[in-house]
Amino acid sequence: MRISRLLPLAAAAAVALAPTAAGAATAAPVHDGTWTYRDPAPLGGGTGLSLGGFSDLFPADDSGNVFWTVTDRGPNADAPADTDKIFLKPDYTPQIMKIKLRKDGSVDILKQIPLQVPQGRRDPVTGTRFLTGLPPAALTAERPVDTAGNVLPNDPYGLDSEGLVRAHDGSFWVSSEYGSSILHFSARGVLQSVLVPAGSAFEAPGAEVLKILPAVEARQKNNKGLEGLTVSADGRTLYAAQQTALANPDSKTAKKSRVQRIFRIDIGHRTPAVTGEFANVREADSATDGGWSTSAITWLGPDRLLVEERDANRPTAFTKLFEVDLRGATDLLGGVWDDPATTPSLELAPADTDGVVPGAKRLVFDAAAAGLANGKVEGVALRPAGHGAAELFLVNDNDFGVDGYANGAVVPNNAATRVDRYTLPAGTVSFGR
């Protein structure tokens, strides 16, 4: 069978410049604020580690000073075996937090919401209401081990929380890297439901498990599932983006493919439903040899998103934000590209001829060109700033200060958690309703 191919992208906008509606170039972004999480709270348990791992930003009000964020699965490090991951505090509970950016340049934590298993249940690892960041075996083949190499138990409720949005009713939606999954928590952090791929064996006792994502989504590379998450202004539509390309058909494809899938999900009714699936073609990544990630997306308007593409360097060498317009893109939902048997896969389709139309891209922000002295940006928030300008907020994931584990000790990365603000001049982005 002859497979359709992806159309080429339009030429990117000039670095650090964005076209206005009239086609003229605006001035460069202005860096006008930095806030640092000073003296982070210790994690305890004899680890010597401190709170960090901030993995998203979501405005808590209209002030531009208060945000929601979420930590990831907890401090961890690469193990000698590629299939293993060392958990430095296996009982760590990921948490949602409300933070404030203070006038003195500090980040203050106003509220902490540790994530909990469904009402009436207990987590089999902790024996309490609080879940862990240990992987659920049904969503990933990654094996958890302790610092001595001993295999740790899987947690059916475990998640590697990455993307966060707060719904109009005060509840939270969280995307997890452990497979393509999205979890819904109450305002108090109690797990209510989970969205996973069709055919998945995943179950979370006491929670509603909705197997509504395309079956092909189960082919994510270990711990490289859905990460970017955002919601429409009316609170009725989620958008979720893969961290990297699917391992479809194999891990080599995940490393080399430029195709990223983005999903549109209706949450305005009693039962969520996937209503669209689109392709975004990332930039060429020869410099990092497949090390690119999308950790954050932000809603700009119906089927228009701000999408991050980044490396994991500190400071960043490649972190760019693109407006991705999906309104003219091909809806792939339910078609041949969702069938794991389709050969070649969408991830292998060349991006130089006709066929599937990806989202149209336009460069909005180049972190390196703008002088951002930070790295591993995993949270992005955007708000109108008056007169057509916009404020862009970026938070890094400092990995709880861990760079690795060697010779019986943590190798620190000395990276602080910080939020940076840039003002984007008028014409850089537009907001819709």
Short mmCIF file of C-alpha atoms in Angstrom, two decimals:
data_model
loop_
_atom_site.label_atom_id
_atom_site.label_comp_id
_atom_site.label_asym_id
_atom_site.label_seq_id
_atom_site.Cartn_x
_atom_site.Cartn_y
_atom_site.Cartn_z
CA MET A 1 0.00 0.00 0.00
CA ARG A 2 1.32 3.43 -0.90
CA ILE A 3 1.42 5.71 2.11
CA SER A 4 0.73 9.44 2.00
CA ARG A 5 3.53 11.75 3.02
CA LEU A 6 3.77 14.94 5.00
CA LEU A 7 3.81 18.34 3.38
CA PRO A 8 6.88 20.55 3.88
CA LEU A 9 6.80 23.28 6.50
CA ALA A 10 6.72 26.94 5.65
CA ALA A 11 9.99 28.76 6.27
CA ALA A 12 10.50 29.67 9.91
CA ALA A 13 10.38 33.26 11.06
CA ALA A 14 13.67 35.06 11.67
CA VAL A 15 15.32 34.26 14.98
CA ALA A 16 14.08 36.49 17.84
CA LEU A 17 11.75 38.32 15.47
CA ALA A 18 8.08 37.64 14.84
CA PRO A 19 5.96 38.92 11.95
CA THR A 20 3.10 41.25 12.72
CA ALA A 21 -0.24 41.04 10.98
CA ALA A 22 1.05 43.55 8.46
CA GLY A 23 4.17 41.46 7.82
CA ALA A 24 6.65 43.82 9.49
CA ALA A 25 9.04 42.59 12.17
CA THR A 26 8.58 43.46 15.83
CA ALA A 27 11.33 44.15 18.34
CA ALA A 28 13.00 41.32 20.25
CA PRO A 29 11.49 39.94 23.48
CA VAL A 30 12.51 41.77 26.66
CA HIS A 31 13.62 39.81 29.74
CA ASP A 32 12.08 41.68 32.64
CA GLY A 33 11.91 39.30 35.58
CA THR A 34 13.56 36.35 37.33
CA TRP A 35 12.29 34.59 40.44
CA THR A 36 14.16 31.81 42.26
CA TYR A 37 12.91 29.13 44.66
CA ARG A 38 15.35 29.85 47.49
CA ASP A 39 16.07 27.45 50.35
CA PRO A 40 13.84 24.69 48.96
CA ALA A 41 12.17 22.43 51.48
CA PRO A 42 14.07 19.20 52.28
CA LEU A 43 12.50 15.94 51.07
CA GLY A 44 13.58 14.08 54.18
CA GLY A 45 14.09 10.36 54.50
CA GLY A 46 17.85 10.79 54.73
CA THR A 47 18.16 11.71 51.07
CA GLY A 48 19.70 15.14 51.60
CA LEU A 49 17.61 16.27 48.61
CA SER A 50 15.24 19.20 48.32
CA LEU A 51 11.93 19.95 46.67
CA GLY A 52 12.07 20.75 42.96
CA GLY A 53 11.08 19.15 39.71
CA PHE A 54 8.54 21.86 38.74
CA SER A 55 7.09 20.61 35.46
CA ASP A 56 4.44 23.08 34.29
CA LEU A 57 2.89 26.50 34.90
CA PHE A 58 -0.81 27.36 34.86
CA PRO A 59 -2.11 30.82 35.86
CA ALA A 60 -4.01 30.75 39.16
CA ASP A 61 -5.50 34.22 38.62
CA ASP A 62 -5.10 37.28 36.40
CA SER A 63 -2.32 38.90 38.47
CA GLY A 64 0.63 37.39 36.61
CA ASN A 65 2.11 36.57 40.02
CA VAL A 66 0.34 33.38 41.12
CA PHE A 67 0.51 30.05 39.30
CA TRP A 68 -0.21 26.38 39.73
CA THR A 69 2.60 23.92 39.09
CA VAL A 70 3.16 20.19 39.49
CA THR A 71 6.23 18.18 40.42
CA ASP A 72 7.28 15.15 38.44
CA ARG A 73 7.75 11.64 39.86
CA GLY A 74 10.51 12.57 42.28
CA PRO A 75 14.32 12.43 42.39
CA ASN A 76 15.72 9.74 40.11
CA ALA A 77 18.82 8.85 38.12
CA ASP A 78 19.83 6.71 35.17
CA ALA A 79 20.77 3.13 36.04
CA PRO A 80 23.48 0.99 34.42
CA ALA A 81 20.78 -0.93 32.52
CA ASP A 82 18.88 1.14 29.96
CA THR A 83 15.59 -0.41 31.04
CA ASP A 84 16.07 0.57 34.70
CA LYS A 85 15.65 3.83 36.60
CA ILE A 86 17.07 4.54 40.07
CA PHE A 87 14.51 6.07 42.45
CA LEU A 88 16.28 8.03 45.19
CA LYS A 89 13.12 8.44 47.27
CA PRO A 90 10.74 5.68 46.18
CA ASP A 91 7.91 6.81 48.46
CA TYR A 92 7.89 10.38 47.10
CA THR A 93 4.38 11.60 46.29
CA PRO A 94 4.07 13.97 43.31
CA GLN A 95 2.19 17.12 44.23
CA ILE A 96 0.33 20.05 42.78
CA MET A 97 1.41 23.40 44.21
CA LYS A 98 0.27 26.99 44.11
CA ILE A 99 3.24 29.35 43.93
CA LYS A 100 3.66 33.11 44.11
CA LEU A 101 6.32 35.28 42.48
CA ARG A 102 7.37 37.77 45.17
CA LYS A 103 8.66 41.31 44.63
CA ASP A 104 12.00 40.33 46.20
CA GLY A 105 12.63 37.84 43.37
CA SER A 106 11.73 34.72 45.36
CA VAL A 107 9.25 31.95 44.66
CA ASP A 108 6.92 31.25 47.57
CA ILE A 109 4.84 28.08 47.90
CA LEU A 110 1.32 29.00 48.98
CA LYS A 111 -0.33 25.58 48.85
CA GLN A 112 0.67 21.94 48.41
CA ILE A 113 -1.69 19.19 47.26
CA PRO A 114 -0.12 15.71 47.45
CA LEU A 115 -1.80 13.40 44.93
CA GLN A 116 -4.01 10.66 46.34
CA VAL A 117 -5.54 7.35 45.24
CA PRO A 118 -9.34 7.12 44.78
CA GLN A 119 -11.63 7.51 47.77
CA GLY A 120 -11.76 4.39 49.91
CA ARG A 121 -8.52 2.94 48.50
CA ARG A 122 -4.94 2.65 49.72
CA ASP A 123 -1.81 2.79 47.64
CA PRO A 124 -0.22 -0.70 47.65
CA VAL A 125 3.30 0.76 47.91
CA THR A 126 2.84 3.40 50.63
CA GLY A 127 -0.07 1.73 52.43
CA THR A 128 -1.64 5.20 52.67
CA ARG A 129 -3.93 7.42 50.60
CA PHE A 130 -0.88 8.93 48.91
CA LEU A 131 0.40 7.50 45.62
CA THR A 132 3.98 7.44 44.35
CA GLY A 133 5.99 8.22 41.24
CA LEU A 134 6.87 4.55 40.72
CA PRO A 135 5.76 3.31 37.30
CA PRO A 136 2.60 1.30 36.64
CA ALA A 137 3.67 -1.86 34.82
CA ALA A 138 0.74 -1.64 32.38
CA LEU A 139 1.97 1.66 30.92
CA THR A 140 5.75 1.31 30.69
CA ALA A 141 8.46 -1.35 30.64
CA GLU A 142 10.76 0.89 32.68
CA ARG A 143 11.87 -1.02 35.79
CA PRO A 144 12.27 0.86 39.11
CA VAL A 145 15.30 0.03 41.27
CA ASP A 146 16.82 1.47 44.44
CA THR A 147 20.38 2.75 44.82
CA ALA A 148 21.63 -0.80 45.46
CA GLY A 149 20.02 -2.10 42.29
CA ASN A 150 17.20 -3.91 44.09
CA VAL A 151 13.97 -4.03 42.08
CA LEU A 152 11.21 -1.87 43.55
CA PRO A 153 7.49 -2.62 43.29
CA ASN A 154 5.37 -1.11 40.56
CA ASP A 155 2.55 1.18 41.61
CA PRO A 156 -0.74 0.82 39.68
CA TYR A 157 -1.51 4.42 40.65
CA GLY A 158 2.00 5.74 39.98
CA LEU A 159 2.55 8.62 37.61
CA ASP A 160 5.31 10.82 36.24
CA SER A 161 3.28 14.02 36.34
CA GLU A 162 4.31 16.59 33.75
CA GLY A 163 1.49 18.69 32.26
CA LEU A 164 -1.10 20.49 34.40
CA VAL A 165 -4.29 22.44 33.85
CA ARG A 166 -6.92 23.54 36.35
CA ALA A 167 -10.52 23.12 35.26
CA HIS A 168 -13.24 25.69 35.91
CA ASP A 169 -14.66 23.49 38.70
CA GLY A 170 -11.31 23.56 40.54
CA SER A 171 -10.29 20.02 39.58
CA PHE A 172 -7.00 19.24 37.84
CA TRP A 173 -5.99 17.38 34.70
CA VAL A 174 -2.44 15.97 34.71
CA SER A 175 -0.54 14.33 31.87
CA SER A 176 1.91 11.54 32.68
CA GLU A 177 5.03 10.45 30.83
CA TYR A 178 4.29 6.85 31.86
CA GLY A 179 2.65 5.98 28.59
CA SER A 180 0.10 8.13 26.86
CA SER A 181 -2.12 8.86 29.84
CA ILE A 182 -4.02 11.80 31.29
CA LEU A 183 -5.33 11.73 34.84
CA HIS A 184 -8.18 13.71 36.38
CA PHE A 185 -7.88 14.69 40.05
CA SER A 186 -10.36 16.46 42.29
CA ALA A 187 -9.57 19.89 43.75
CA ARG A 188 -8.18 18.02 46.79
CA GLY A 189 -5.90 15.87 44.63
CA VAL A 190 -7.96 12.65 44.69
CA LEU A 191 -7.70 10.51 41.54
CA GLN A 192 -11.01 10.22 39.69
CA SER A 193 -10.36 9.00 36.15
CA VAL A 194 -7.58 8.13 33.70
CA LEU A 195 -7.50 8.34 29.91
CA VAL A 196 -5.31 5.66 28.23
CA PRO A 197 -4.95 4.06 24.77
CA ALA A 198 -7.55 1.63 23.46
CA GLY A 199 -6.66 -1.96 24.27
CA SER A 200 -4.47 -1.01 27.25
CA ALA A 201 -4.28 -3.41 30.19
CA PHE A 202 -4.06 -0.46 32.58
CA GLU A 203 -6.44 -0.44 35.55
CA ALA A 204 -6.55 1.85 38.58
CA PRO A 205 -8.91 0.29 41.14
CA GLY A 206 -11.53 2.80 42.25
CA ALA A 207 -10.92 5.17 39.34
CA GLU A 208 -12.76 5.31 36.03
CA VAL A 209 -10.40 4.13 33.29
CA LEU A 210 -11.39 5.39 29.83
CA LYS A 211 -9.53 3.62 27.01
CA ILE A 212 -10.22 6.28 24.40
CA LEU A 213 -6.83 7.30 23.01
CA PRO A 214 -5.78 5.63 19.72
CA ALA A 215 -4.25 2.18 20.25
CA VAL A 216 -1.06 3.22 18.44
CA GLU A 217 -0.31 5.57 21.34
CA ALA A 218 0.77 2.56 23.39
CA ARG A 219 3.92 2.53 21.25
CA GLN A 220 5.55 5.39 23.08
CA LYS A 221 9.19 5.09 24.05
CA ASN A 222 9.65 4.30 27.76
CA ASN A 223 8.71 7.31 29.86
CA LYS A 224 8.20 9.49 26.77
CA GLY A 225 4.42 9.63 26.64
CA LEU A 226 2.08 12.61 26.70
CA GLU A 227 3.68 15.59 28.42
CA GLY A 228 2.43 18.89 27.02
CA LEU A 229 -1.08 19.75 28.22
CA THR A 230 -3.29 22.83 27.89
CA VAL A 231 -6.97 23.77 27.95
CA SER A 232 -9.20 26.16 26.00
CA ALA A 233 -10.39 29.40 27.57
CA ASP A 234 -13.90 28.01 28.04
CA GLY A 235 -12.51 24.98 29.86
CA ARG A 236 -14.19 22.48 27.54
CA THR A 237 -11.27 21.26 25.41
CA LEU A 238 -7.92 19.75 26.35
CA TYR A 239 -4.96 19.54 24.00
CA ALA A 240 -2.20 17.01 24.74
CA ALA A 241 1.14 16.64 22.96
CA GLN A 242 3.65 13.81 22.97
CA GLN A 243 7.02 14.45 24.53
CA THR A 244 8.74 12.73 21.60
CA ALA A 245 7.76 10.73 18.54
CA LEU A 246 6.27 7.27 18.99
CA ALA A 247 8.52 4.22 18.87
CA ASN A 248 6.51 3.23 15.83
CA PRO A 249 7.61 0.70 14.79
CA ASP A 250 10.77 0.76 16.95
CA SER A 251 12.92 2.86 19.30
CA LYS A 252 15.18 3.94 16.45
CA THR A 253 12.15 5.60 14.86
CA ALA A 254 11.41 7.48 18.09
CA LYS A 255 14.92 8.87 18.05
CA LYS A 256 14.97 9.99 14.43
CA SER A 257 11.37 10.84 13.52
CA ARG A 258 10.27 14.48 13.30
CA VAL A 259 6.57 13.64 13.65
CA GLN A 260 4.78 14.54 16.86
CA ARG A 261 1.10 13.81 17.51
CA ILE A 262 -1.21 16.31 19.20
CA PHE A 263 -4.66 15.36 20.49
CA ARG A 264 -7.81 17.39 21.02
CA ILE A 265 -10.07 16.06 23.78
CA ASP A 266 -13.59 17.18 24.68
CA ILE A 267 -14.00 17.38 28.47
CA GLY A 268 -17.17 19.47 28.38
CA HIS A 269 -19.45 16.46 28.75
CA ARG A 270 -19.86 13.70 31.32
CA THR A 271 -17.55 11.37 29.42
CA PRO A 272 -14.39 12.77 27.77
CA ALA A 273 -13.90 12.03 24.08
CA VAL A 274 -11.00 12.45 21.66
CA THR A 275 -12.24 14.75 18.88
CA GLY A 276 -9.09 15.33 16.84
CA GLU A 277 -5.54 14.12 16.21
CA PHE A 278 -2.97 16.14 14.30
CA ALA A 279 0.67 15.99 13.23
CA ASN A 280 3.27 18.59 14.14
CA VAL A 281 6.63 18.30 12.36
CA ARG A 282 9.43 19.35 14.67
CA GLU A 283 12.59 21.13 13.64
CA ALA A 284 15.62 19.16 12.46
CA ASP A 285 17.55 17.90 15.46
CA SER A 286 20.92 16.71 14.21
CA ALA A 287 22.72 18.63 16.96
CA THR A 288 21.18 16.60 19.79
CA ASP A 289 20.64 13.40 17.80
CA GLY A 290 17.05 12.81 18.78
CA GLY A 291 17.27 14.41 22.23
CA TRP A 292 14.45 16.89 21.57
CA SER A 293 11.37 17.11 23.80
CA THR A 294 8.08 18.95 24.02
CA SER A 295 7.38 19.57 27.68
CA ALA A 296 4.91 22.42 27.44
CA ILE A 297 2.08 23.67 25.25
CA THR A 298 -0.21 26.69 25.76
CA TRP A 299 -3.59 27.48 24.21
CA LEU A 300 -3.76 30.54 21.93
CA GLY A 301 -7.17 30.00 20.33
CA PRO A 302 -9.32 27.24 18.85
CA ASP A 303 -6.86 24.72 17.35
CA ARG A 304 -3.95 27.19 17.79
CA LEU A 305 -1.22 26.31 20.27
CA LEU A 306 2.13 27.55 21.49
CA VAL A 307 4.34 24.43 21.33
CA GLU A 308 7.80 24.06 22.86
CA GLU A 309 10.70 22.19 21.28
CA ARG A 310 13.77 21.87 23.49
CA ASP A 311 16.96 20.06 24.38
CA ALA A 312 17.88 19.12 27.96
CA ASN A 313 21.00 21.28 28.27
CA ARG A 314 21.81 23.70 31.08
CA PRO A 315 21.97 26.45 29.94
CA THR A 316 19.75 25.83 26.96
CA ALA A 317 21.21 25.53 23.48
CA PHE A 318 17.90 24.86 21.75
CA THR A 319 14.58 25.90 23.29
CA LYS A 320 12.08 27.41 20.90
CA LEU A 321 8.37 28.15 21.05
CA PHE A 322 6.29 27.90 17.90
CA GLU A 323 2.73 28.87 17.15
CA VAL A 324 1.26 25.70 15.64
CA ASP A 325 -1.99 26.28 13.76
CA LEU A 326 -3.96 23.05 13.42
CA ARG A 327 -6.99 24.54 11.67
CA GLY A 328 -5.77 23.48 8.23
CA ALA A 329 -4.10 20.27 9.39
CA THR A 330 -5.31 16.79 8.49
CA ASP A 331 -7.38 15.12 11.21
CA LEU A 332 -5.77 11.70 11.62
CA LEU A 333 -8.22 10.38 14.22
CA GLY A 334 -9.55 6.93 13.44
CA GLY A 335 -7.65 6.64 10.15
CA VAL A 336 -4.91 4.35 8.93
CA TRP A 337 -2.28 6.23 10.95
CA ASP A 338 -3.92 5.03 14.18
CA ASP A 339 -3.54 1.40 13.12
CA PRO A 340 -0.30 -0.09 14.52
CA ALA A 341 -0.22 -2.37 11.46
CA THR A 342 0.09 0.51 8.97
CA THR A 343 3.43 0.29 7.12
CA PRO A 344 5.36 2.49 6.90
CA SER A 345 4.11 4.28 9.96
CA LEU A 346 3.30 7.98 10.13
CA GLU A 347 6.53 8.43 12.09
CA LEU A 348 8.51 7.10 9.11
CA ALA A 349 6.69 9.08 6.42
CA PRO A 350 9.07 11.54 4.70
CA ALA A 351 8.27 15.20 5.26
CA ASP A 352 8.86 16.40 1.72
CA THR A 353 5.89 15.48 -0.49
CA ASP A 354 2.11 15.64 -0.59
CA GLY A 355 -0.42 13.86 1.60
CA VAL A 356 -1.05 14.48 5.31
CA VAL A 357 -0.99 18.19 6.16
CA PRO A 358 0.72 18.98 9.48
CA GLY A 359 0.07 22.05 11.60
CA ALA A 360 1.43 25.29 10.17
CA LYS A 361 4.34 26.58 12.27
CA ARG A 362 5.66 30.04 13.07
CA LEU A 363 8.57 30.82 15.39
CA VAL A 364 7.50 32.94 18.35
CA PHE A 365 10.40 32.73 20.82
CA ASP A 366 14.00 31.51 20.66
CA ALA A 367 15.33 31.18 24.22
CA ALA A 368 19.01 31.13 23.29
CA ALA A 369 18.72 34.17 21.04
CA ALA A 370 16.76 35.95 23.76
CA GLY A 371 19.58 35.33 26.25
CA LEU A 372 17.84 32.87 28.57
CA ALA A 373 20.53 31.57 30.93
CA ASN A 374 18.52 28.56 32.00
CA GLY A 375 17.68 25.11 30.69
CA LYS A 376 15.21 22.22 30.64
CA VAL A 377 12.22 24.55 30.49
CA GLU A 378 9.15 22.42 31.27
CA GLY A 379 6.50 25.00 32.09
CA VAL A 380 5.21 27.82 29.90
CA ALA A 381 2.43 30.33 30.63
CA LEU A 382 1.31 33.23 28.48
CA ARG A 383 -0.95 36.17 29.30
CA PRO A 384 -2.00 39.41 27.57
CA ALA A 385 0.00 42.42 28.75
CA GLY A 386 -1.94 45.28 27.13
CA HIS A 387 -1.53 47.12 23.83
CA GLY A 388 -1.15 43.80 22.00
CA ALA A 389 1.92 42.68 23.97
CA ALA A 390 2.11 39.44 25.96
CA GLU A 391 3.94 38.20 29.04
CA LEU A 392 5.71 34.88 28.70
CA PHE A 393 6.60 32.91 31.85
CA LEU A 394 9.07 30.00 31.76
CA VAL A 395 9.92 27.59 34.60
CA ASN A 396 12.71 25.01 34.54
CA ASP A 397 12.68 21.49 35.91
CA ASN A 398 15.81 21.22 38.05
CA ASP A 399 15.35 17.43 38.55
CA PHE A 400 15.38 17.95 42.33
CA GLY A 401 19.04 18.98 41.97
CA VAL A 402 20.07 15.53 40.71
CA ASP A 403 22.34 15.01 37.71
CA GLY A 404 23.00 11.33 38.35
CA TYR A 405 24.06 8.69 40.85
CA ALA A 406 27.60 7.29 40.94
CA ASN A 407 29.94 5.64 43.46
CA GLY A 408 27.21 5.49 46.08
CA ALA A 409 26.37 9.18 45.99
CA VAL A 410 24.13 11.65 44.21
CA VAL A 411 25.84 13.74 41.54
CA PRO A 412 24.31 17.23 41.96
CA ASN A 413 23.47 19.51 39.06
CA ASN A 414 23.48 22.72 41.16
CA ALA A 415 20.45 23.98 39.23
CA ALA A 416 17.97 26.12 41.11
CA THR A 417 14.27 26.21 40.30
CA ARG A 418 13.51 29.57 38.70
CA VAL A 419 10.85 31.40 36.74
CA ASP A 420 11.77 33.85 33.98
CA ARG A 421 9.46 36.43 32.44
CA TYR A 422 9.75 37.98 28.99
CA THR A 423 7.56 40.63 27.44
CA LEU A 424 6.74 39.77 23.84
CA PRO A 425 6.07 42.91 21.77
CA ALA A 426 2.74 43.59 20.11
CA GLY A 427 2.14 41.37 17.10
CA THR A 428 4.16 38.43 18.41
CA VAL A 429 1.10 36.37 19.37
CA SER A 430 -2.65 36.81 19.25
CA PHE A 431 -5.24 35.35 21.58
CA GLY A 432 -8.60 33.96 20.52
CA ARG A 433 -11.73 32.93 22.38
#
